[in-house]
Short mmCIF file of C-alpha atoms and ligand atoms in Angstrom, two decimals:
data_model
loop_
_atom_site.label_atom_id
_atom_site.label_comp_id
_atom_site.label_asym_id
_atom_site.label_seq_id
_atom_site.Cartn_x
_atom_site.Cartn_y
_atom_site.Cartn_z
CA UNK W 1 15.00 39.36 -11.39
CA UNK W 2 16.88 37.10 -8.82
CA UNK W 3 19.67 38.04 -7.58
CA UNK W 4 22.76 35.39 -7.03
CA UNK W 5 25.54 36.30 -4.93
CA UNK W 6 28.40 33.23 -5.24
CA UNK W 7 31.21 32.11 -3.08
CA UNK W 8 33.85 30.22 -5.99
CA UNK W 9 32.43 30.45 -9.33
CA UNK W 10 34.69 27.62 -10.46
CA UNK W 11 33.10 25.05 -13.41
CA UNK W 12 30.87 23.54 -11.88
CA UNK W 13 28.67 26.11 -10.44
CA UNK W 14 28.59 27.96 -13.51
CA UNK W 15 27.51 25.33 -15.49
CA UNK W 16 24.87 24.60 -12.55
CA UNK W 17 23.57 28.64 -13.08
CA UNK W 18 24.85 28.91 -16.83
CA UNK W 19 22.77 26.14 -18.06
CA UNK W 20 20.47 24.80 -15.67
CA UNK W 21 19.22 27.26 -13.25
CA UNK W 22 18.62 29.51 -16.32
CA UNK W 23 17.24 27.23 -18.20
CA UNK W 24 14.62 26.88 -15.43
CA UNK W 25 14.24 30.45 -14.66
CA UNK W 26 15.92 33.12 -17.25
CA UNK W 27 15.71 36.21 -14.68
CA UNK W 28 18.77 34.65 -12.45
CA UNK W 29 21.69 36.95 -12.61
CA UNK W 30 25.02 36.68 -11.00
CA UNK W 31 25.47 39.95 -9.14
CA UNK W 32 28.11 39.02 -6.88
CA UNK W 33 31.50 36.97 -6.40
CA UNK W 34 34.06 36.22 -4.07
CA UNK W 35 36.80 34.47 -6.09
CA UNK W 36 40.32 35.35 -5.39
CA UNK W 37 40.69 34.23 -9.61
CA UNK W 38 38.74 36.79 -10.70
CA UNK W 39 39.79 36.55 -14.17
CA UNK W 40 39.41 32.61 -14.09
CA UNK W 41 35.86 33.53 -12.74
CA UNK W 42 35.17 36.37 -15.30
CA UNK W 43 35.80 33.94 -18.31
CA UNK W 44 32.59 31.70 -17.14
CA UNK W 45 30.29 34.81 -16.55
CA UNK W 46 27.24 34.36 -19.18
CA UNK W 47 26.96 37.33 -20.90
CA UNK W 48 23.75 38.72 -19.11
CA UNK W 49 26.19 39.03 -16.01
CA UNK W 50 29.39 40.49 -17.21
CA UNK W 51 28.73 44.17 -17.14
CA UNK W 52 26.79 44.15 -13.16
CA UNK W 53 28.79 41.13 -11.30
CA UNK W 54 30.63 43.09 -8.72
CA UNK W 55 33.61 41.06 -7.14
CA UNK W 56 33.48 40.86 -3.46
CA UNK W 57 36.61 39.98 -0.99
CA UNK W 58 34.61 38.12 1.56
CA UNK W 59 30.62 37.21 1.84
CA UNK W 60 30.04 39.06 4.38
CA UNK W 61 30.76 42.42 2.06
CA UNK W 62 29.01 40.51 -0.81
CA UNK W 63 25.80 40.10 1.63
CA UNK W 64 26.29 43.58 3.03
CA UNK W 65 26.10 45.30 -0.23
CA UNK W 66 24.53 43.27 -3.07
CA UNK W 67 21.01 42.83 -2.09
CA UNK W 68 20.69 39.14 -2.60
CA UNK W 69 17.82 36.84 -2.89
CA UNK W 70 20.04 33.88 -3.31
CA UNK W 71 23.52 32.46 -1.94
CA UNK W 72 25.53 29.65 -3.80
CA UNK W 73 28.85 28.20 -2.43
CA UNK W 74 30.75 26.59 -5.69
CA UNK W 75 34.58 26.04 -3.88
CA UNK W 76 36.30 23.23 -3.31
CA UNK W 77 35.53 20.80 -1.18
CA UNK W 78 37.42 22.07 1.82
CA UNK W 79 35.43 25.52 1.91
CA UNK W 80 32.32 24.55 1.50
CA UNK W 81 31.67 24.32 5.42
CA UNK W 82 33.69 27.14 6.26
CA UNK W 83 31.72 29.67 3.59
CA UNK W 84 27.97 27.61 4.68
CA UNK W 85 29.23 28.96 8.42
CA UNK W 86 29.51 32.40 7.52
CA UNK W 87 26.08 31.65 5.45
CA UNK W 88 23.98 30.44 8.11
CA UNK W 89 24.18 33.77 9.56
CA UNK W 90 22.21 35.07 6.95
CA UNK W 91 18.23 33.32 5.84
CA UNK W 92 18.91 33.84 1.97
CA UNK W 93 18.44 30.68 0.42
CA UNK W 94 21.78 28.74 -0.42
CA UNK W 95 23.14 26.38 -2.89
CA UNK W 96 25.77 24.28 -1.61
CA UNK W 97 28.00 22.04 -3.41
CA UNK W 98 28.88 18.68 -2.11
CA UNK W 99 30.67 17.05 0.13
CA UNK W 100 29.15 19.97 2.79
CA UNK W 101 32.25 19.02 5.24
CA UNK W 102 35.25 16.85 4.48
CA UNK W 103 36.19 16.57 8.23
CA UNK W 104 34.57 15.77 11.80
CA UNK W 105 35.72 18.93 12.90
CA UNK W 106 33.88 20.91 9.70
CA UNK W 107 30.87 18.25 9.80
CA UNK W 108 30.06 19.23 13.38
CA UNK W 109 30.75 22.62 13.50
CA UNK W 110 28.67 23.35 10.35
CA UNK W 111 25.88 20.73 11.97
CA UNK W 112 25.71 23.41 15.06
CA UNK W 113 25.94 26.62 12.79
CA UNK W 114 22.46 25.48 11.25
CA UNK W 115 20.75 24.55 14.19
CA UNK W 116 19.73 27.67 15.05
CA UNK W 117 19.39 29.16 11.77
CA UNK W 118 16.29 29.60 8.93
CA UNK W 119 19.06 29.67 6.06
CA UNK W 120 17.19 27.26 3.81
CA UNK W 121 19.52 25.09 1.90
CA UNK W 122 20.01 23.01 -0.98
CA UNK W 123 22.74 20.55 -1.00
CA UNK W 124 24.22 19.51 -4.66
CA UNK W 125 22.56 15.74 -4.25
CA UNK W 126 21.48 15.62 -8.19
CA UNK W 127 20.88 11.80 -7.96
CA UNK W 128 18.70 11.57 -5.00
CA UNK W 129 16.24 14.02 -7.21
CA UNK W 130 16.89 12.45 -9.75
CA UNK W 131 13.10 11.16 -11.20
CA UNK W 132 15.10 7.25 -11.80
CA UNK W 133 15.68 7.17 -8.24
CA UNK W 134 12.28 8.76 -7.55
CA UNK W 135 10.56 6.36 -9.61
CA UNK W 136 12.16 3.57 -7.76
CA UNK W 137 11.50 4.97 -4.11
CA UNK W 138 7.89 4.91 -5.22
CA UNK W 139 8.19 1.78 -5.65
CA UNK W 140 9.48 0.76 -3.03
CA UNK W 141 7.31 2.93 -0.98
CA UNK W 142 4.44 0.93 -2.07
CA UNK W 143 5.52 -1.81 -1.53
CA UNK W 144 6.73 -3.36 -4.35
CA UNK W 145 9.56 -5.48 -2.38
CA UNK W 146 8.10 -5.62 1.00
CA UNK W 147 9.91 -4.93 3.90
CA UNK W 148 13.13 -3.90 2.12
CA UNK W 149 16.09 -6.30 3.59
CA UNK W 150 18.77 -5.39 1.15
CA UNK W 151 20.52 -2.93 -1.32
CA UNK W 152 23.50 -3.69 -3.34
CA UNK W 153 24.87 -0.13 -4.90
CA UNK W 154 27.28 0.08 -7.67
CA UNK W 155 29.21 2.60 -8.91
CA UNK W 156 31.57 2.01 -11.79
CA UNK W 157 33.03 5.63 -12.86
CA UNK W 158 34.48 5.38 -16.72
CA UNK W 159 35.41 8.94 -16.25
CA UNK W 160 38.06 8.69 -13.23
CA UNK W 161 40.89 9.76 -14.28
CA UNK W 162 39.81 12.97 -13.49
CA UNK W 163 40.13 12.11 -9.65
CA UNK W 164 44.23 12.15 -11.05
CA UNK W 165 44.75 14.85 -13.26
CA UNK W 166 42.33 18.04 -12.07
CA UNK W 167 42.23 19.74 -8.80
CA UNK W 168 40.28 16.70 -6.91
CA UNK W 169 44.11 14.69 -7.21
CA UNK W 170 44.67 17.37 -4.23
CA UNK W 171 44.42 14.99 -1.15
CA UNK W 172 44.52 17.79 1.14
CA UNK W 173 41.16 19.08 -0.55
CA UNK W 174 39.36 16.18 -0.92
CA UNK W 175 40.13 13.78 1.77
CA UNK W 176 39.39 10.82 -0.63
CA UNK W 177 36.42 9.27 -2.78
CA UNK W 178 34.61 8.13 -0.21
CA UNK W 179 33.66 12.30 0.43
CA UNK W 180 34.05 13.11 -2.96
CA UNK W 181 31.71 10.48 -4.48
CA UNK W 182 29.90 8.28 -2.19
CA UNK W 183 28.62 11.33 -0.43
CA UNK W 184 25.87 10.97 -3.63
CA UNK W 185 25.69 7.17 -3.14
CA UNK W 186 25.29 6.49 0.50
CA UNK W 187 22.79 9.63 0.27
CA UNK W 188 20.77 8.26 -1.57
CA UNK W 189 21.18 4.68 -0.27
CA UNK W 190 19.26 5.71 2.85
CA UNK W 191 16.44 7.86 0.64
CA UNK W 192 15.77 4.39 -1.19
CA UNK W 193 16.16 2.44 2.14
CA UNK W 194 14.24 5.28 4.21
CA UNK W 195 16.86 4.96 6.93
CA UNK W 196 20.18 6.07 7.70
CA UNK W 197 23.28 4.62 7.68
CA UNK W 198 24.58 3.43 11.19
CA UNK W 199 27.79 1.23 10.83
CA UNK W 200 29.85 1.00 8.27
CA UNK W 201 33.19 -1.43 7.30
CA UNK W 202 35.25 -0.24 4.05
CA UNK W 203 37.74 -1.30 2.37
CA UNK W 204 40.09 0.19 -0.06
CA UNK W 205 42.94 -0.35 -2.35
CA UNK W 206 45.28 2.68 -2.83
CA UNK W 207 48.29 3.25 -4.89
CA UNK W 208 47.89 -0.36 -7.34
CA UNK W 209 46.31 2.17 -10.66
CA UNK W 210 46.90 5.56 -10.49
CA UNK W 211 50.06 7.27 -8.47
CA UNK W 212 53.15 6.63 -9.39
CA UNK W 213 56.54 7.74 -9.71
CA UNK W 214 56.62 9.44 -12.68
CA UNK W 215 58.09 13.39 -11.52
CA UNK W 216 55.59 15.34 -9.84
CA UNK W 217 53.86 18.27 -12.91
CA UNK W 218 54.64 16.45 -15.91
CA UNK W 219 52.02 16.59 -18.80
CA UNK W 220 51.59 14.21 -21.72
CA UNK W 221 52.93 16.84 -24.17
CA UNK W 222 56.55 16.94 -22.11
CA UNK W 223 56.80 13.51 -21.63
CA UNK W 224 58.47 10.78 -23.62
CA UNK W 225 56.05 7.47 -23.15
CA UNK W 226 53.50 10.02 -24.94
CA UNK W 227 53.77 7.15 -27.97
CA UNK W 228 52.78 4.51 -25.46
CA UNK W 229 51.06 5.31 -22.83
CA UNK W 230 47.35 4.48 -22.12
CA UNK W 231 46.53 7.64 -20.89
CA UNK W 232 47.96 10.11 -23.51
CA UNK W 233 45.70 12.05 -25.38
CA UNK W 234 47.49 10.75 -28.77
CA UNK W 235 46.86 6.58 -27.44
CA UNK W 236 42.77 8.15 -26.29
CA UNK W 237 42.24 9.52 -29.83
CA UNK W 238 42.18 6.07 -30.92
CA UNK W 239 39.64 5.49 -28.97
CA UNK W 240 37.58 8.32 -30.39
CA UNK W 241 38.00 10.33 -27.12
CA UNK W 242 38.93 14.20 -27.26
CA UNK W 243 41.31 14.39 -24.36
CA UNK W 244 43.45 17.68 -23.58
CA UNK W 245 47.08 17.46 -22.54
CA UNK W 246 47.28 16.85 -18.83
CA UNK W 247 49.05 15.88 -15.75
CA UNK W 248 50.51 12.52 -15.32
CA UNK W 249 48.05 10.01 -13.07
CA UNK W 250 50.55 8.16 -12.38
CA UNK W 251 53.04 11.22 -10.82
CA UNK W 252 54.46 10.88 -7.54
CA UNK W 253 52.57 14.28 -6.70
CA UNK W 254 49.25 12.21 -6.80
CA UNK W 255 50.01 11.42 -3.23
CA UNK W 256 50.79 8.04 -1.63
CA UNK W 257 49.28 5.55 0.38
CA UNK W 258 51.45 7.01 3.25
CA UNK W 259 50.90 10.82 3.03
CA UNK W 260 47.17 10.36 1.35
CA UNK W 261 45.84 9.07 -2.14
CA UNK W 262 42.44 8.65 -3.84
CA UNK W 263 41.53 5.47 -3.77
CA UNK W 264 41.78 3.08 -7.29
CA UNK W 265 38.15 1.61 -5.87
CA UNK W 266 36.50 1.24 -2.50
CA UNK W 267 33.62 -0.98 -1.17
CA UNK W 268 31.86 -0.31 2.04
CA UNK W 269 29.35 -3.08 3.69
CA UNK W 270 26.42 -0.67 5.31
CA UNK W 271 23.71 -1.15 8.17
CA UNK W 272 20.80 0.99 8.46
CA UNK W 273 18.92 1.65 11.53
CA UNK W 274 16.19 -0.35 10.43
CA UNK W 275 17.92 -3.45 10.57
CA UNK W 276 18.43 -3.87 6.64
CA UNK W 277 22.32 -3.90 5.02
CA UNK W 278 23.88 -3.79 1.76
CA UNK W 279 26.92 -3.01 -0.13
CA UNK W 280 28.75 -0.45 -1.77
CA UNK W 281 31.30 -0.21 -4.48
CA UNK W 282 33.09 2.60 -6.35
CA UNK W 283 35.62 2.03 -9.13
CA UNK W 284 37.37 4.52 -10.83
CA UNK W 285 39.65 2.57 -13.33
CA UNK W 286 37.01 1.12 -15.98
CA UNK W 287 35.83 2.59 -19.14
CA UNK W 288 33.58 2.77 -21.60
CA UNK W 289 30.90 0.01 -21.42
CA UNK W 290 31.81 -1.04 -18.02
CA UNK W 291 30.40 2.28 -16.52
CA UNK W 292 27.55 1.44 -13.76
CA UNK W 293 26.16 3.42 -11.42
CA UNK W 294 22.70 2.02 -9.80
CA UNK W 295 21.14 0.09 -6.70
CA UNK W 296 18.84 -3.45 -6.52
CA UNK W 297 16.60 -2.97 -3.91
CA UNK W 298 14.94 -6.18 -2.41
CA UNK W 299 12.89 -7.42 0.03
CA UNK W 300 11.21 -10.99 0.49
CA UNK W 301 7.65 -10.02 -1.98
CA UNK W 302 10.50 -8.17 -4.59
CA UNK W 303 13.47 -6.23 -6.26
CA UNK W 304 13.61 -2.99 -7.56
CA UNK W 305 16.95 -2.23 -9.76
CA UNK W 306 17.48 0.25 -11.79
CA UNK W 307 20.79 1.97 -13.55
CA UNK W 308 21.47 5.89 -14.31
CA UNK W 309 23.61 4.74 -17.44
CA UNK W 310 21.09 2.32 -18.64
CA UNK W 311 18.39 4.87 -17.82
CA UNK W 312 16.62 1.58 -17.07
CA UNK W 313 14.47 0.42 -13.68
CA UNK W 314 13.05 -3.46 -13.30
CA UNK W 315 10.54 -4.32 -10.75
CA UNK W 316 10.87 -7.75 -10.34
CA UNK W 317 7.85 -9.76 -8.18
CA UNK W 318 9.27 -12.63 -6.97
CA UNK W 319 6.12 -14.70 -6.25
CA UNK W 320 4.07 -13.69 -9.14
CA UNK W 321 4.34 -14.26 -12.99
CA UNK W 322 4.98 -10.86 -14.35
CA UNK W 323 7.89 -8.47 -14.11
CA UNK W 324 7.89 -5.09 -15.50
CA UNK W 325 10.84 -2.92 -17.10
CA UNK W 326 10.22 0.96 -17.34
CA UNK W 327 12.75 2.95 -20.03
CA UNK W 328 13.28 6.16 -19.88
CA UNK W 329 13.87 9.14 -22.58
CA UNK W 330 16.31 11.89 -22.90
CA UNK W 331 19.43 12.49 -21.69
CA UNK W 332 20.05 15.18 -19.12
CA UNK W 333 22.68 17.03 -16.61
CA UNK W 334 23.31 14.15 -13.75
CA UNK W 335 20.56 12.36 -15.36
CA UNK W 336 17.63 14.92 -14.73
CA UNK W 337 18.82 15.52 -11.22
CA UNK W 338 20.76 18.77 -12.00
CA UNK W 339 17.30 20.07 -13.26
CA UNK W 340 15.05 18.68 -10.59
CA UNK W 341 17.64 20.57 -7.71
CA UNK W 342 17.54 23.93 -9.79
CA UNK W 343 14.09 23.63 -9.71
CA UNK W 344 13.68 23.02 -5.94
CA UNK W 345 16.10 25.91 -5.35
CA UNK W 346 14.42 28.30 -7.25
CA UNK W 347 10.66 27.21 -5.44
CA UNK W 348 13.10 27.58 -2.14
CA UNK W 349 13.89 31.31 -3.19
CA UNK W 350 9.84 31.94 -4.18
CA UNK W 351 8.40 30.60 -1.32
CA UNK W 352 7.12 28.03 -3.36
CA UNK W 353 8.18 24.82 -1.71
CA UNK W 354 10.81 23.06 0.33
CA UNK W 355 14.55 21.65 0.07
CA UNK W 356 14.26 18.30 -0.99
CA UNK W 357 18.53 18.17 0.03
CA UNK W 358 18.49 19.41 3.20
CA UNK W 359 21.82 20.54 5.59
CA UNK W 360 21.26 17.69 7.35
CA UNK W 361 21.19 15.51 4.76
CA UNK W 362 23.97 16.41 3.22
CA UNK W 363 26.08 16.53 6.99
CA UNK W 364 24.48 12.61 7.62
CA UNK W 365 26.05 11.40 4.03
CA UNK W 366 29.14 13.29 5.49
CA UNK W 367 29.31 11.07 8.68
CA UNK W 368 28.41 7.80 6.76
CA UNK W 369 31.64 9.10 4.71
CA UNK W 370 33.94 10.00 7.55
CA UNK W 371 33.36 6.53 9.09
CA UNK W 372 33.74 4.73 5.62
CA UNK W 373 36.95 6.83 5.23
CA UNK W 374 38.03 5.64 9.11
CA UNK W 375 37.15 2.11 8.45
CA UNK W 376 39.23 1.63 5.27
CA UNK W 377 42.09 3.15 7.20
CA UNK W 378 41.69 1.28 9.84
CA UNK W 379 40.23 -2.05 9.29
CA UNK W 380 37.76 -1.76 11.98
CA UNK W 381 33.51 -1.51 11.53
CA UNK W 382 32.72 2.34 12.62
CA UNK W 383 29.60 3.28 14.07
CA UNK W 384 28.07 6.82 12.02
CA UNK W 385 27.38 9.59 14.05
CA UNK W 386 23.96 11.03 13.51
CA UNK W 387 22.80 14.38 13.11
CA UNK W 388 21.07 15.65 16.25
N1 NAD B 401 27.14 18.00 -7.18
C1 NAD B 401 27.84 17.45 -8.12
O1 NAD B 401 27.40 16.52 -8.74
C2 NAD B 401 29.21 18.00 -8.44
C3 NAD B 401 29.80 17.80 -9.69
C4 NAD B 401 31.07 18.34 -9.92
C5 NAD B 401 31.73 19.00 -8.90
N2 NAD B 401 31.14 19.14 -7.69
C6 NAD B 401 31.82 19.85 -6.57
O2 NAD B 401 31.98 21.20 -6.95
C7 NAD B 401 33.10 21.75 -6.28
C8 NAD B 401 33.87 22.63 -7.23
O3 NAD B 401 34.39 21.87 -8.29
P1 NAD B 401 34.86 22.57 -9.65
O4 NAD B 401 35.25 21.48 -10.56
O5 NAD B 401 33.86 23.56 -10.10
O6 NAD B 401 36.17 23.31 -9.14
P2 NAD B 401 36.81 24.67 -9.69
O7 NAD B 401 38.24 24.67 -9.26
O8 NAD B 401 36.51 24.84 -11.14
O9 NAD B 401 36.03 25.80 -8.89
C9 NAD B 401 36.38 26.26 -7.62
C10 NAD B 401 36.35 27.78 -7.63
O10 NAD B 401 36.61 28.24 -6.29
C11 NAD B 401 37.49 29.36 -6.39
N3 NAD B 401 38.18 29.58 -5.10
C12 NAD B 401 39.40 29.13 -4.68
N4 NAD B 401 39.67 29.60 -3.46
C13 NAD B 401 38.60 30.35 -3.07
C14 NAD B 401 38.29 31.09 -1.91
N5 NAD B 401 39.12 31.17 -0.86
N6 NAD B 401 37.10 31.76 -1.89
C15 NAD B 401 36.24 31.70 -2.94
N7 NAD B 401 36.50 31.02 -4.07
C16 NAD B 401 37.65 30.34 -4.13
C17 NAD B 401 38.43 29.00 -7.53
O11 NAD B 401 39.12 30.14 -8.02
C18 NAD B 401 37.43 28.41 -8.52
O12 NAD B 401 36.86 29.41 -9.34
C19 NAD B 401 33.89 20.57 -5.72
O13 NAD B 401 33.80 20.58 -4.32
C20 NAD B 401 33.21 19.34 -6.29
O14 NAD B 401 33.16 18.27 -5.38
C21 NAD B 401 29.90 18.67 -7.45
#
């Protein structure tokens, strides 16, 4: 049996245990929590854990007591660095959502916490592991463009309302999309590009979508453009989509350009220390068919594309004859990456292998954030700190 002791078990972490780590590995059970919704929390224990998960008020008690042979930190964003602090103190292996910091102040203090520490960690970078973006770092790693020069990465979320209507519309939590979601993107930029990101410029446009002035709480079922509007679940079931009554995104309590908004989309023009650049772009406005999310890779001998959605990768040789497009099968959790991650966590926990999302990975797509995020503001190219 392994043990799991976890710090906010909110949705996504147990779906992350629930489905996948399970899945993987049946013996996991949830022994401990520190949730101050402990009813909220309760509702997503899997049966197998309702009767032993004790409820903890801190980690520190949770460690103390529950015997653990595995840590996972499922808050928002703005605890995950505060709750990986405390964890560092310990060596159990932890699972740590993303972004690991949504500040300098976290991303450096949590850089110095683990740099004295053997607390192995897993960072919540599904696409990275993916085996798409694996495929295509092979790839590249053999050369298939050369030298690679360039990267354009897209991101086209058809899903982004919910930056609007759930708990992420809380600008004081998230800090923007550039933490929130690029954190994945510019990760695994560098993983495909085998360098880091050193200067970034961004750009932004906030407030033109979603924000508004309709009065801060509303729902669709209290208000009376629920005939009309493009976002009510009644106008979505027309569309064939199952939406719940929600809050307005376009409420004045989405924030402001002034006092802090998500952003409608953002772009971000990226050097690496090796000399290469590329681009960035992340829109959270488009639907359906217009969903992207994928990189083109090239160098002077090639390109390598390929696109999560499409489940599709090209190699294209660009001074020879034949080209090559690989499709995948199946259709799985952050498209096989959720699987991959529970997989190197549990090896982590064995003994049986390595993180393959390291702290410091996940703190170095923080600072490639941070100065996107200052740039936008800012209008200024930002040099990215590096870790170490
Ligand atoms: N890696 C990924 O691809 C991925 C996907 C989705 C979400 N996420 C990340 O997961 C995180 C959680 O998102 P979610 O949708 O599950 O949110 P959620 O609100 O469902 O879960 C957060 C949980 O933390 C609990 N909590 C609040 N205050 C706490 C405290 N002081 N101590 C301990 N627990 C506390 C809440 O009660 C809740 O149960 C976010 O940071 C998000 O960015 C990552």
């Amino acid at each position: 049996m392994i043990r799991i002791g976890v710090a906010g078990f909110g949705r996504r972490i147990s779906s992350v245990i629930n489905h996948v780590l399970r899945d993987v590995d049946p013996d996991i059970r949830v022994v401990g929590i520190v949730d101050p919704d402990e009813k909220g929390a309760r509702s997503r224990l899997a049966e197998c854990d309702a009767k032993d998960a004790v409820f903890y008020n801190s980690l520190d008690t949770m460690v103390r007591k529950a015997k653990l042979d595995a840590l996972a930190i499922g808050t928002r964003c703005n605890l995950h660095t505060p709750y990986a602090i405390k964890a560092a103190q310990y060596d159990i292996p932890l699972y740590l959502e993303k972004p690991v910091a949504i500040s300098m102040k976290q991303a450096t203090s949590l850089e110095r916490a683990f740099r004295k520490t053997h607390c192995p960690v897993v960072v919540s970078f599904p696409l990275r592991v993916s085996p798409l973006c694996v495929l295509a770092k092979n790839y590249i790693a053999d050369g298939a463009v050369g030298k690679p020069i360039h990267i354009t990465a897209l991101n086209y979320v058809p899903y982004g309302t919910c930056y609007w209507i759930e708990g992420y519309r809380n600008y004081e939590v998230t800090q923007g999309l550039f933490l929130q979601k690029a954190t994945h993107d510019f990760d695994y930029m560098s993983y495909l590009m085998n360098s880091p990101i050193v200067r970034v410029a961004a750009m932004a446009s906030w407030g033109q979508v979603f924000g508004g002035n309709m009065p801060a709480g509303l729902t669709c079922s209290k208000c009376r453009k629920r005939h009309t509007c493009l976002e009510s679940p009644e106008y979505r079931k027309r569309l064939g989509e199952k939406t719940a009554d929600h809050l307005c995104v376009f409420g004045e309590d989405c924030g402001s350009p002034e006092t802090g908004i998500n952003e409608d989309c953002s772009s971000a023009l990226v050097e690496f220390a090796s000399g290469a650049h590329g681009i960035y772009t992340q829109v959270f406005y488009v639907r359906g068919d217009a969903n992207a999310r994928g990189a083109s890779v090239s160098g002077y001998m090639g390109t390598v594309k390929f696109d999560w959605y499409a489940n599709e990768l090209h190699r294209i040789r660009h001074h020879e004859l034949f080209n090559a497009t690989e499709k995948a099968t199946g259709d799985t959790g952050h498209f096989g990456g959720d699987l991959e991650l529970a997989e190197d966590f549990l090896n982590v926990i064995k003994g049986r292998g390595k993180s393959r999302t390291t702290i410091q990975m996940g703190i170095q797509s923080v600072y490639a954030c941070l100065a996107a995020k200052e740039s936008a503001e800012t209008g200024k190219f930002v040099k990215v700190r590096q870790v170490g």
